[in-house]
Amino acid sequence: MKDLATVKHWIFDLDNTLYSATTNVFGKIDKKMCEFIMENLDVTKQEAVKIKNDYFHKHGTTLNGLMKKHDIDAHHFLEFVHDIDYDFLKKDPDLNEQIQNLPGEKIIFTNGSRKHAERVIERLGVEKNFQKIFDIADCDFIPKPEVEPYEKLVKTFNIQCEQSIFIEDIAKNLEPAHKMGMKTAWIENDDPYCKKGFDGNHVHYTVKNLTEFLKETNKIIGK
């Protein structure tokens, strides 16, 4: 882990990365996605679930599929699906301390919306660490792992890839970052979609617990 001492750009995914997947935030968003599809495409719940999953796997995000196939307004979709109760997300002072101690800048890179990201980091109590958020709108609604969002992220924030690390729960989303010269860390989980390719050479670190990983990192780099 000594090579992490050169990192100046700490890039974090949001959902199921800054907080544990066991909180089921994304489960709530999934439910809202189905409601949106039912209402806007006039389909049954069963059909909505099928469409949601099919578009996610074929187009990177359900939203991307809905935009391509049905000309859905992206901002309306994002506002609807992120209208959830965030109260069960609790302050995480240990995580906040470890992120705060990292040298350099901290960036959120998410397929979700900026408003969703702001709500999540506020609930976790880590919002003061993140002055930069790059959301799906900033990506022109092109989702990870398409290469374009990564290239735009790097250009927008003048990121030096060889001095960066990207931390993410979906293993294949680390591939473009690796190819661009970034270090990568996969948040370990058992979801088959997230886990696919986790043992590839594009995954440099496998992380069981983000706070502990950052704590070890800070020890090594002298923080």
mmCIF file with all atom_site columns, C-alpha atoms in Angstrom:
data_model
loop_
_atom_site.group_PDB
_atom_site.id
_atom_site.type_symbol
_atom_site.label_atom_id
_atom_site.label_alt_id
_atom_site.label_comp_id
_atom_site.label_asym_id
_atom_site.label_entity_id
_atom_site.label_seq_id
_atom_site.pdbx_PDB_ins_code
_atom_site.Cartn_x
_atom_site.Cartn_y
_atom_site.Cartn_z
_atom_site.occupancy
_atom_site.B_iso_or_equiv
_atom_site.pdbx_formal_charge
_atom_site.auth_seq_id
_atom_site.auth_comp_id
_atom_site.auth_asym_id
_atom_site.auth_atom_id
_atom_site.pdbx_PDB_model_num
ATOM 1   C CA . MET A 1 1   ? 0.000   0.000   0.000   1.00 0.00 ? 1   MET A CA 1
ATOM 2   C CA . LYS A 1 2   ? 3.027   2.305   0.027   1.00 0.00 ? 2   LYS A CA 1
ATOM 3   C CA . ASP A 1 3   ? 2.231   3.400   -3.531  1.00 0.00 ? 3   ASP A CA 1
ATOM 4   C CA . LEU A 1 4   ? -0.862  5.151   -2.135  1.00 0.00 ? 4   LEU A CA 1
ATOM 5   C CA . ALA A 1 5   ? 1.476   7.784   -0.674  1.00 0.00 ? 5   ALA A CA 1
ATOM 6   C CA . THR A 1 6   ? 1.605   9.366   -4.141  1.00 0.00 ? 6   THR A CA 1
ATOM 7   C CA . VAL A 1 7   ? -2.177  9.718   -4.438  1.00 0.00 ? 7   VAL A CA 1
ATOM 8   C CA . LYS A 1 8   ? -3.453  13.294  -4.682  1.00 0.00 ? 8   LYS A CA 1
ATOM 9   C CA . HIS A 1 9   ? -6.927  12.616  -6.113  1.00 0.00 ? 9   HIS A CA 1
ATOM 10  C CA . TRP A 1 10  ? -9.188  10.314  -4.088  1.00 0.00 ? 10  TRP A CA 1
ATOM 11  C CA . ILE A 1 11  ? -12.188 9.462   -6.267  1.00 0.00 ? 11  ILE A CA 1
ATOM 12  C CA . PHE A 1 12  ? -15.126 7.720   -4.611  1.00 0.00 ? 12  PHE A CA 1
ATOM 13  C CA . ASP A 1 13  ? -18.234 6.135   -6.020  1.00 0.00 ? 13  ASP A CA 1
ATOM 14  C CA . LEU A 1 14  ? -21.272 6.939   -3.875  1.00 0.00 ? 14  LEU A CA 1
ATOM 15  C CA . ASP A 1 15  ? -23.911 4.234   -3.479  1.00 0.00 ? 15  ASP A CA 1
ATOM 16  C CA . ASN A 1 16  ? -22.809 1.057   -1.689  1.00 0.00 ? 16  ASN A CA 1
ATOM 17  C CA . THR A 1 17  ? -19.308 2.534   -1.434  1.00 0.00 ? 17  THR A CA 1
ATOM 18  C CA . LEU A 1 18  ? -19.410 5.404   1.070   1.00 0.00 ? 18  LEU A CA 1
ATOM 19  C CA . TYR A 1 19  ? -22.095 3.476   2.949   1.00 0.00 ? 19  TYR A CA 1
ATOM 20  C CA . SER A 1 20  ? -22.690 -0.258  3.266   1.00 0.00 ? 20  SER A CA 1
ATOM 21  C CA . ALA A 1 21  ? -25.028 -2.046  0.864   1.00 0.00 ? 21  ALA A CA 1
ATOM 22  C CA . THR A 1 22  ? -26.746 -3.466  3.955   1.00 0.00 ? 22  THR A CA 1
ATOM 23  C CA . THR A 1 23  ? -28.435 -0.085  4.497   1.00 0.00 ? 23  THR A CA 1
ATOM 24  C CA . ASN A 1 24  ? -30.519 -0.890  1.397   1.00 0.00 ? 24  ASN A CA 1
ATOM 25  C CA . VAL A 1 25  ? -30.649 2.700   0.134   1.00 0.00 ? 25  VAL A CA 1
ATOM 26  C CA . PHE A 1 26  ? -30.481 1.399   -3.404  1.00 0.00 ? 26  PHE A CA 1
ATOM 27  C CA . GLY A 1 27  ? -33.353 -0.983  -2.683  1.00 0.00 ? 27  GLY A CA 1
ATOM 28  C CA . LYS A 1 28  ? -35.534 2.033   -1.992  1.00 0.00 ? 28  LYS A CA 1
ATOM 29  C CA . ILE A 1 29  ? -34.389 3.686   -5.220  1.00 0.00 ? 29  ILE A CA 1
ATOM 30  C CA . ASP A 1 30  ? -35.082 0.465   -7.130  1.00 0.00 ? 30  ASP A CA 1
ATOM 31  C CA . LYS A 1 31  ? -38.647 0.495   -5.860  1.00 0.00 ? 31  LYS A CA 1
ATOM 32  C CA . LYS A 1 32  ? -39.090 4.096   -6.991  1.00 0.00 ? 32  LYS A CA 1
ATOM 33  C CA . MET A 1 33  ? -37.703 3.197   -10.424 1.00 0.00 ? 33  MET A CA 1
ATOM 34  C CA . CYS A 1 34  ? -40.371 0.523   -10.816 1.00 0.00 ? 34  CYS A CA 1
ATOM 35  C CA . GLU A 1 35  ? -43.070 2.999   -9.790  1.00 0.00 ? 35  GLU A CA 1
ATOM 36  C CA . PHE A 1 36  ? -41.792 5.487   -12.347 1.00 0.00 ? 36  PHE A CA 1
ATOM 37  C CA . ILE A 1 37  ? -41.772 2.888   -15.137 1.00 0.00 ? 37  ILE A CA 1
ATOM 38  C CA . MET A 1 38  ? -45.268 1.686   -14.234 1.00 0.00 ? 38  MET A CA 1
ATOM 39  C CA . GLU A 1 39  ? -46.640 5.223   -14.306 1.00 0.00 ? 39  GLU A CA 1
ATOM 40  C CA . ASN A 1 40  ? -44.820 6.481   -17.406 1.00 0.00 ? 40  ASN A CA 1
ATOM 41  C CA . LEU A 1 41  ? -44.899 3.381   -19.608 1.00 0.00 ? 41  LEU A CA 1
ATOM 42  C CA . ASP A 1 42  ? -48.285 2.103   -18.392 1.00 0.00 ? 42  ASP A CA 1
ATOM 43  C CA . VAL A 1 43  ? -47.066 -1.385  -17.566 1.00 0.00 ? 43  VAL A CA 1
ATOM 44  C CA . THR A 1 44  ? -47.615 -3.833  -14.722 1.00 0.00 ? 44  THR A CA 1
ATOM 45  C CA . LYS A 1 45  ? -45.248 -4.122  -11.768 1.00 0.00 ? 45  LYS A CA 1
ATOM 46  C CA . GLN A 1 46  ? -43.854 -7.377  -13.167 1.00 0.00 ? 46  GLN A CA 1
ATOM 47  C CA . GLU A 1 47  ? -43.186 -5.742  -16.538 1.00 0.00 ? 47  GLU A CA 1
ATOM 48  C CA . ALA A 1 48  ? -41.631 -2.717  -14.825 1.00 0.00 ? 48  ALA A CA 1
ATOM 49  C CA . VAL A 1 49  ? -39.160 -4.897  -12.921 1.00 0.00 ? 49  VAL A CA 1
ATOM 50  C CA . LYS A 1 50  ? -38.198 -6.668  -16.150 1.00 0.00 ? 50  LYS A CA 1
ATOM 51  C CA . ILE A 1 51  ? -37.704 -3.365  -18.000 1.00 0.00 ? 51  ILE A CA 1
ATOM 52  C CA . LYS A 1 52  ? -35.699 -1.881  -15.125 1.00 0.00 ? 52  LYS A CA 1
ATOM 53  C CA . ASN A 1 53  ? -33.312 -4.836  -14.955 1.00 0.00 ? 53  ASN A CA 1
ATOM 54  C CA . ASP A 1 54  ? -33.071 -5.300  -18.715 1.00 0.00 ? 54  ASP A CA 1
ATOM 55  C CA . TYR A 1 55  ? -32.191 -1.648  -19.349 1.00 0.00 ? 55  TYR A CA 1
ATOM 56  C CA . PHE A 1 56  ? -29.706 -1.625  -16.482 1.00 0.00 ? 56  PHE A CA 1
ATOM 57  C CA . HIS A 1 57  ? -27.769 -4.571  -17.892 1.00 0.00 ? 57  HIS A CA 1
ATOM 58  C CA . LYS A 1 58  ? -27.951 -3.477  -21.536 1.00 0.00 ? 58  LYS A CA 1
ATOM 59  C CA . HIS A 1 59  ? -27.451 0.269   -21.147 1.00 0.00 ? 59  HIS A CA 1
ATOM 60  C CA . GLY A 1 60  ? -25.444 0.710   -17.930 1.00 0.00 ? 60  GLY A CA 1
ATOM 61  C CA . THR A 1 61  ? -28.296 2.412   -16.076 1.00 0.00 ? 61  THR A CA 1
ATOM 62  C CA . THR A 1 62  ? -32.070 2.059   -16.221 1.00 0.00 ? 62  THR A CA 1
ATOM 63  C CA . LEU A 1 63  ? -32.230 5.772   -16.985 1.00 0.00 ? 63  LEU A CA 1
ATOM 64  C CA . ASN A 1 64  ? -29.984 5.427   -20.028 1.00 0.00 ? 64  ASN A CA 1
ATOM 65  C CA . GLY A 1 65  ? -32.297 2.745   -21.431 1.00 0.00 ? 65  GLY A CA 1
ATOM 66  C CA . LEU A 1 66  ? -35.410 4.811   -20.752 1.00 0.00 ? 66  LEU A CA 1
ATOM 67  C CA . MET A 1 67  ? -33.863 7.835   -22.472 1.00 0.00 ? 67  MET A CA 1
ATOM 68  C CA . LYS A 1 68  ? -32.862 5.819   -25.537 1.00 0.00 ? 68  LYS A CA 1
ATOM 69  C CA . LYS A 1 69  ? -36.037 3.767   -25.844 1.00 0.00 ? 69  LYS A CA 1
ATOM 70  C CA . HIS A 1 70  ? -38.750 6.108   -24.569 1.00 0.00 ? 70  HIS A CA 1
ATOM 71  C CA . ASP A 1 71  ? -37.303 9.634   -24.639 1.00 0.00 ? 71  ASP A CA 1
ATOM 72  C CA . ILE A 1 72  ? -37.819 9.954   -20.877 1.00 0.00 ? 72  ILE A CA 1
ATOM 73  C CA . ASP A 1 73  ? -36.825 13.285  -19.301 1.00 0.00 ? 73  ASP A CA 1
ATOM 74  C CA . ALA A 1 74  ? -33.736 12.482  -17.248 1.00 0.00 ? 74  ALA A CA 1
ATOM 75  C CA . HIS A 1 75  ? -34.163 15.226  -14.665 1.00 0.00 ? 75  HIS A CA 1
ATOM 76  C CA . HIS A 1 76  ? -37.776 14.198  -13.978 1.00 0.00 ? 76  HIS A CA 1
ATOM 77  C CA . PHE A 1 77  ? -36.684 10.578  -13.545 1.00 0.00 ? 77  PHE A CA 1
ATOM 78  C CA . LEU A 1 78  ? -33.849 11.427  -11.160 1.00 0.00 ? 78  LEU A CA 1
ATOM 79  C CA . GLU A 1 79  ? -36.029 13.707  -9.047  1.00 0.00 ? 79  GLU A CA 1
ATOM 80  C CA . PHE A 1 80  ? -38.685 10.991  -8.755  1.00 0.00 ? 80  PHE A CA 1
ATOM 81  C CA . VAL A 1 81  ? -36.458 8.008   -7.939  1.00 0.00 ? 81  VAL A CA 1
ATOM 82  C CA . HIS A 1 82  ? -34.359 9.887   -5.369  1.00 0.00 ? 82  HIS A CA 1
ATOM 83  C CA . ASP A 1 83  ? -37.408 11.099  -3.457  1.00 0.00 ? 83  ASP A CA 1
ATOM 84  C CA . ILE A 1 84  ? -36.791 8.658   -0.602  1.00 0.00 ? 84  ILE A CA 1
ATOM 85  C CA . ASP A 1 85  ? -36.398 8.803   3.170   1.00 0.00 ? 85  ASP A CA 1
ATOM 86  C CA . TYR A 1 86  ? -32.694 9.065   4.030   1.00 0.00 ? 86  TYR A CA 1
ATOM 87  C CA . ASP A 1 87  ? -33.180 9.093   7.802   1.00 0.00 ? 87  ASP A CA 1
ATOM 88  C CA . PHE A 1 88  ? -31.848 5.567   8.299   1.00 0.00 ? 88  PHE A CA 1
ATOM 89  C CA . LEU A 1 89  ? -28.416 6.664   7.053   1.00 0.00 ? 89  LEU A CA 1
ATOM 90  C CA . LYS A 1 90  ? -26.495 7.601   10.194  1.00 0.00 ? 90  LYS A CA 1
ATOM 91  C CA . LYS A 1 91  ? -23.498 9.832   10.871  1.00 0.00 ? 91  LYS A CA 1
ATOM 92  C CA . ASP A 1 92  ? -20.210 8.003   10.456  1.00 0.00 ? 92  ASP A CA 1
ATOM 93  C CA . PRO A 1 93  ? -17.587 10.011  12.380  1.00 0.00 ? 93  PRO A CA 1
ATOM 94  C CA . ASP A 1 94  ? -14.879 7.349   11.905  1.00 0.00 ? 94  ASP A CA 1
ATOM 95  C CA . LEU A 1 95  ? -15.286 7.424   8.129   1.00 0.00 ? 95  LEU A CA 1
ATOM 96  C CA . ASN A 1 96  ? -15.350 11.209  8.189   1.00 0.00 ? 96  ASN A CA 1
ATOM 97  C CA . GLU A 1 97  ? -12.087 11.351  10.124  1.00 0.00 ? 97  GLU A CA 1
ATOM 98  C CA . GLN A 1 98  ? -10.302 8.970   7.771   1.00 0.00 ? 98  GLN A CA 1
ATOM 99  C CA . ILE A 1 99  ? -11.459 10.770  4.619   1.00 0.00 ? 99  ILE A CA 1
ATOM 100 C CA . GLN A 1 100 ? -10.521 14.108  6.183   1.00 0.00 ? 100 GLN A CA 1
ATOM 101 C CA . ASN A 1 101 ? -7.005  12.842  6.901   1.00 0.00 ? 101 ASN A CA 1
ATOM 102 C CA . LEU A 1 102 ? -6.332  11.814  3.310   1.00 0.00 ? 102 LEU A CA 1
ATOM 103 C CA . PRO A 1 103 ? -3.933  14.214  1.571   1.00 0.00 ? 103 PRO A CA 1
ATOM 104 C CA . GLY A 1 104 ? -5.183  15.909  -1.567  1.00 0.00 ? 104 GLY A CA 1
ATOM 105 C CA . GLU A 1 105 ? -8.668  16.359  -2.972  1.00 0.00 ? 105 GLU A CA 1
ATOM 106 C CA . LYS A 1 106 ? -11.666 14.083  -2.577  1.00 0.00 ? 106 LYS A CA 1
ATOM 107 C CA . ILE A 1 107 ? -14.178 13.675  -5.398  1.00 0.00 ? 107 ILE A CA 1
ATOM 108 C CA . ILE A 1 108 ? -17.479 11.827  -5.745  1.00 0.00 ? 108 ILE A CA 1
ATOM 109 C CA . PHE A 1 109 ? -18.046 10.188  -9.141  1.00 0.00 ? 109 PHE A CA 1
ATOM 110 C CA . THR A 1 110 ? -21.560 8.746   -9.363  1.00 0.00 ? 110 THR A CA 1
ATOM 111 C CA . ASN A 1 111 ? -24.153 7.455   -11.817 1.00 0.00 ? 111 ASN A CA 1
ATOM 112 C CA . GLY A 1 112 ? -26.723 9.101   -9.525  1.00 0.00 ? 112 GLY A CA 1
ATOM 113 C CA . SER A 1 113 ? -27.765 12.733  -9.232  1.00 0.00 ? 113 SER A CA 1
ATOM 114 C CA . ARG A 1 114 ? -25.955 15.566  -7.465  1.00 0.00 ? 114 ARG A CA 1
ATOM 115 C CA . LYS A 1 115 ? -28.913 16.112  -5.124  1.00 0.00 ? 115 LYS A CA 1
ATOM 116 C CA . HIS A 1 116 ? -28.873 12.438  -4.146  1.00 0.00 ? 116 HIS A CA 1
ATOM 117 C CA . ALA A 1 117 ? -25.126 12.590  -3.503  1.00 0.00 ? 117 ALA A CA 1
ATOM 118 C CA . GLU A 1 118 ? -25.493 15.727  -1.378  1.00 0.00 ? 118 GLU A CA 1
ATOM 119 C CA . ARG A 1 119 ? -28.225 14.113  0.721   1.00 0.00 ? 119 ARG A CA 1
ATOM 120 C CA . VAL A 1 120 ? -26.194 10.964  1.284   1.00 0.00 ? 120 VAL A CA 1
ATOM 121 C CA . ILE A 1 121 ? -22.959 12.687  2.319   1.00 0.00 ? 121 ILE A CA 1
ATOM 122 C CA . GLU A 1 122 ? -24.857 15.068  4.585   1.00 0.00 ? 122 GLU A CA 1
ATOM 123 C CA . ARG A 1 123 ? -26.574 12.170  6.337   1.00 0.00 ? 123 ARG A CA 1
ATOM 124 C CA . LEU A 1 124 ? -23.196 10.411  6.737   1.00 0.00 ? 124 LEU A CA 1
ATOM 125 C CA . GLY A 1 125 ? -21.628 13.601  8.053   1.00 0.00 ? 125 GLY A CA 1
ATOM 126 C CA . VAL A 1 126 ? -18.816 13.581  5.483   1.00 0.00 ? 126 VAL A CA 1
ATOM 127 C CA . GLU A 1 127 ? -20.031 16.459  3.307   1.00 0.00 ? 127 GLU A CA 1
ATOM 128 C CA . LYS A 1 128 ? -17.229 18.884  4.258   1.00 0.00 ? 128 LYS A CA 1
ATOM 129 C CA . ASN A 1 129 ? -14.689 16.535  2.676   1.00 0.00 ? 129 ASN A CA 1
ATOM 130 C CA . PHE A 1 130 ? -16.228 16.658  -0.785  1.00 0.00 ? 130 PHE A CA 1
ATOM 131 C CA . GLN A 1 131 ? -16.024 19.968  -2.603  1.00 0.00 ? 131 GLN A CA 1
ATOM 132 C CA . LYS A 1 132 ? -16.324 18.223  -5.967  1.00 0.00 ? 132 LYS A CA 1
ATOM 133 C CA . ILE A 1 133 ? -19.178 15.986  -7.136  1.00 0.00 ? 133 ILE A CA 1
ATOM 134 C CA . PHE A 1 134 ? -19.351 14.617  -10.683 1.00 0.00 ? 134 PHE A CA 1
ATOM 135 C CA . ASP A 1 135 ? -22.835 13.232  -11.247 1.00 0.00 ? 135 ASP A CA 1
ATOM 136 C CA . ILE A 1 136 ? -24.721 11.593  -14.115 1.00 0.00 ? 136 ILE A CA 1
ATOM 137 C CA . ALA A 1 137 ? -25.760 14.980  -15.539 1.00 0.00 ? 137 ALA A CA 1
ATOM 138 C CA . ASP A 1 138 ? -22.104 16.080  -15.610 1.00 0.00 ? 138 ASP A CA 1
ATOM 139 C CA . CYS A 1 139 ? -21.471 12.861  -17.554 1.00 0.00 ? 139 CYS A CA 1
ATOM 140 C CA . ASP A 1 140 ? -24.077 13.896  -20.161 1.00 0.00 ? 140 ASP A CA 1
ATOM 141 C CA . PHE A 1 141 ? -26.122 10.968  -18.803 1.00 0.00 ? 141 PHE A CA 1
ATOM 142 C CA . ILE A 1 142 ? -23.566 8.482   -20.150 1.00 0.00 ? 142 ILE A CA 1
ATOM 143 C CA . PRO A 1 143 ? -23.019 5.998   -17.305 1.00 0.00 ? 143 PRO A CA 1
ATOM 144 C CA . LYS A 1 144 ? -19.971 4.235   -15.983 1.00 0.00 ? 144 LYS A CA 1
ATOM 145 C CA . PRO A 1 145 ? -18.267 2.089   -17.243 1.00 0.00 ? 145 PRO A CA 1
ATOM 146 C CA . GLU A 1 146 ? -18.386 3.881   -20.610 1.00 0.00 ? 146 GLU A CA 1
ATOM 147 C CA . VAL A 1 147 ? -15.046 5.637   -21.022 1.00 0.00 ? 147 VAL A CA 1
ATOM 148 C CA . GLU A 1 148 ? -16.452 9.093   -21.851 1.00 0.00 ? 148 GLU A CA 1
ATOM 149 C CA . PRO A 1 149 ? -17.483 9.992   -18.267 1.00 0.00 ? 149 PRO A CA 1
ATOM 150 C CA . TYR A 1 150 ? -14.011 9.116   -16.954 1.00 0.00 ? 150 TYR A CA 1
ATOM 151 C CA . GLU A 1 151 ? -12.346 11.243  -19.609 1.00 0.00 ? 151 GLU A CA 1
ATOM 152 C CA . LYS A 1 152 ? -14.657 14.157  -18.866 1.00 0.00 ? 152 LYS A CA 1
ATOM 153 C CA . LEU A 1 153 ? -14.094 13.791  -15.108 1.00 0.00 ? 153 LEU A CA 1
ATOM 154 C CA . VAL A 1 154 ? -10.320 13.911  -15.583 1.00 0.00 ? 154 VAL A CA 1
ATOM 155 C CA . LYS A 1 155 ? -10.509 16.926  -17.898 1.00 0.00 ? 155 LYS A CA 1
ATOM 156 C CA . THR A 1 156 ? -12.999 18.842  -15.739 1.00 0.00 ? 156 THR A CA 1
ATOM 157 C CA . PHE A 1 157 ? -10.975 18.554  -12.523 1.00 0.00 ? 157 PHE A CA 1
ATOM 158 C CA . ASN A 1 158 ? -7.512  18.422  -14.109 1.00 0.00 ? 158 ASN A CA 1
ATOM 159 C CA . ILE A 1 159 ? -6.840  15.032  -12.534 1.00 0.00 ? 159 ILE A CA 1
ATOM 160 C CA . GLN A 1 160 ? -3.432  13.382  -12.857 1.00 0.00 ? 160 GLN A CA 1
ATOM 161 C CA . CYS A 1 161 ? -4.419  9.746   -13.355 1.00 0.00 ? 161 CYS A CA 1
ATOM 162 C CA . GLU A 1 162 ? -1.118  8.315   -12.130 1.00 0.00 ? 162 GLU A CA 1
ATOM 163 C CA . GLN A 1 163 ? -1.695  10.173  -8.837  1.00 0.00 ? 163 GLN A CA 1
ATOM 164 C CA . SER A 1 164 ? -5.282  8.996   -8.416  1.00 0.00 ? 164 SER A CA 1
ATOM 165 C CA . ILE A 1 165 ? -7.292  6.132   -6.995  1.00 0.00 ? 165 ILE A CA 1
ATOM 166 C CA . PHE A 1 166 ? -10.889 5.222   -7.814  1.00 0.00 ? 166 PHE A CA 1
ATOM 167 C CA . ILE A 1 167 ? -12.888 3.354   -5.150  1.00 0.00 ? 167 ILE A CA 1
ATOM 168 C CA . GLU A 1 168 ? -16.057 1.611   -6.345  1.00 0.00 ? 168 GLU A CA 1
ATOM 169 C CA . ASP A 1 169 ? -18.349 -1.348  -5.538  1.00 0.00 ? 169 ASP A CA 1
ATOM 170 C CA . ILE A 1 170 ? -18.905 -2.510  -9.156  1.00 0.00 ? 170 ILE A CA 1
ATOM 171 C CA . ALA A 1 171 ? -15.723 -4.229  -10.302 1.00 0.00 ? 171 ALA A CA 1
ATOM 172 C CA . LYS A 1 172 ? -16.143 -3.608  -14.024 1.00 0.00 ? 172 LYS A CA 1
ATOM 173 C CA . ASN A 1 173 ? -16.473 0.142   -13.392 1.00 0.00 ? 173 ASN A CA 1
ATOM 174 C CA . LEU A 1 174 ? -12.823 0.093   -12.338 1.00 0.00 ? 174 LEU A CA 1
ATOM 175 C CA . GLU A 1 175 ? -11.593 -1.035  -15.765 1.00 0.00 ? 175 GLU A CA 1
ATOM 176 C CA . PRO A 1 176 ? -11.580 2.386   -17.498 1.00 0.00 ? 176 PRO A CA 1
ATOM 177 C CA . ALA A 1 177 ? -9.872  3.961   -14.482 1.00 0.00 ? 177 ALA A CA 1
ATOM 178 C CA . HIS A 1 178 ? -7.168  1.281   -14.570 1.00 0.00 ? 178 HIS A CA 1
ATOM 179 C CA . LYS A 1 179 ? -6.621  1.748   -18.309 1.00 0.00 ? 179 LYS A CA 1
ATOM 180 C CA . MET A 1 180 ? -6.210  5.491   -17.770 1.00 0.00 ? 180 MET A CA 1
ATOM 181 C CA . GLY A 1 181 ? -3.468  4.859   -15.199 1.00 0.00 ? 181 GLY A CA 1
ATOM 182 C CA . MET A 1 182 ? -5.396  5.211   -11.943 1.00 0.00 ? 182 MET A CA 1
ATOM 183 C CA . LYS A 1 183 ? -5.047  2.921   -8.974  1.00 0.00 ? 183 LYS A CA 1
ATOM 184 C CA . THR A 1 184 ? -8.274  1.108   -8.162  1.00 0.00 ? 184 THR A CA 1
ATOM 185 C CA . ALA A 1 185 ? -10.014 -0.364  -5.118  1.00 0.00 ? 185 ALA A CA 1
ATOM 186 C CA . TRP A 1 186 ? -13.070 -2.625  -5.191  1.00 0.00 ? 186 TRP A CA 1
ATOM 187 C CA . ILE A 1 187 ? -15.515 -2.604  -2.269  1.00 0.00 ? 187 ILE A CA 1
ATOM 188 C CA . GLU A 1 188 ? -16.024 -6.316  -1.714  1.00 0.00 ? 188 GLU A CA 1
ATOM 189 C CA . ASN A 1 189 ? -19.595 -7.621  -1.964  1.00 0.00 ? 189 ASN A CA 1
ATOM 190 C CA . ASP A 1 190 ? -21.425 -10.764 -3.052  1.00 0.00 ? 190 ASP A CA 1
ATOM 191 C CA . ASP A 1 191 ? -23.755 -9.281  -5.660  1.00 0.00 ? 191 ASP A CA 1
ATOM 192 C CA . PRO A 1 192 ? -23.048 -11.248 -8.889  1.00 0.00 ? 192 PRO A CA 1
ATOM 193 C CA . TYR A 1 193 ? -23.276 -8.127  -11.083 1.00 0.00 ? 193 TYR A CA 1
ATOM 194 C CA . CYS A 1 194 ? -20.973 -6.080  -8.852  1.00 0.00 ? 194 CYS A CA 1
ATOM 195 C CA . LYS A 1 195 ? -18.566 -8.959  -8.347  1.00 0.00 ? 195 LYS A CA 1
ATOM 196 C CA . LYS A 1 196 ? -18.065 -9.919  -12.002 1.00 0.00 ? 196 LYS A CA 1
ATOM 197 C CA . GLY A 1 197 ? -14.404 -9.547  -12.918 1.00 0.00 ? 197 GLY A CA 1
ATOM 198 C CA . PHE A 1 198 ? -13.308 -8.621  -9.385  1.00 0.00 ? 198 PHE A CA 1
ATOM 199 C CA . ASP A 1 199 ? -10.259 -10.874 -9.704  1.00 0.00 ? 199 ASP A CA 1
ATOM 200 C CA . GLY A 1 200 ? -8.972  -9.139  -12.843 1.00 0.00 ? 200 GLY A CA 1
ATOM 201 C CA . ASN A 1 201 ? -5.745  -7.143  -12.984 1.00 0.00 ? 201 ASN A CA 1
ATOM 202 C CA . HIS A 1 202 ? -7.776  -3.918  -13.143 1.00 0.00 ? 202 HIS A CA 1
ATOM 203 C CA . VAL A 1 203 ? -8.581  -4.337  -9.425  1.00 0.00 ? 203 VAL A CA 1
ATOM 204 C CA . HIS A 1 204 ? -5.525  -3.338  -7.389  1.00 0.00 ? 204 HIS A CA 1
ATOM 205 C CA . TYR A 1 205 ? -7.074  -3.462  -3.911  1.00 0.00 ? 205 TYR A CA 1
ATOM 206 C CA . THR A 1 206 ? -9.992  -5.450  -2.526  1.00 0.00 ? 206 THR A CA 1
ATOM 207 C CA . VAL A 1 207 ? -11.627 -3.626  0.380   1.00 0.00 ? 207 VAL A CA 1
ATOM 208 C CA . LYS A 1 208 ? -13.754 -5.355  3.000   1.00 0.00 ? 208 LYS A CA 1
ATOM 209 C CA . ASN A 1 209 ? -14.360 -2.193  5.027   1.00 0.00 ? 209 ASN A CA 1
ATOM 210 C CA . LEU A 1 210 ? -13.780 1.290   3.621   1.00 0.00 ? 210 LEU A CA 1
ATOM 211 C CA . THR A 1 211 ? -13.050 2.967   6.955   1.00 0.00 ? 211 THR A CA 1
ATOM 212 C CA . GLU A 1 212 ? -10.455 0.336   7.892   1.00 0.00 ? 212 GLU A CA 1
ATOM 213 C CA . PHE A 1 213 ? -8.858  0.541   4.452   1.00 0.00 ? 213 PHE A CA 1
ATOM 214 C CA . LEU A 1 214 ? -8.526  4.322   4.732   1.00 0.00 ? 214 LEU A CA 1
ATOM 215 C CA . LYS A 1 215 ? -7.241  3.997   8.293   1.00 0.00 ? 215 LYS A CA 1
ATOM 216 C CA . GLU A 1 216 ? -4.462  1.664   7.129   1.00 0.00 ? 216 GLU A CA 1
ATOM 217 C CA . THR A 1 217 ? -3.745  3.990   4.226   1.00 0.00 ? 217 THR A CA 1
ATOM 218 C CA . ASN A 1 218 ? -3.410  6.997   6.537   1.00 0.00 ? 218 ASN A CA 1
ATOM 219 C CA . LYS A 1 219 ? -1.033  5.058   8.785   1.00 0.00 ? 219 LYS A CA 1
ATOM 220 C CA . ILE A 1 220 ? 1.190   4.150   5.857   1.00 0.00 ? 220 ILE A CA 1
ATOM 221 C CA . ILE A 1 221 ? 1.314   7.635   4.387   1.00 0.00 ? 221 ILE A CA 1
ATOM 222 C CA . GLY A 1 222 ? 1.973   9.156   7.792   1.00 0.00 ? 222 GLY A CA 1
ATOM 223 C CA . LYS A 1 223 ? -1.365  10.764  8.680   1.00 0.00 ? 223 LYS A CA 1
#
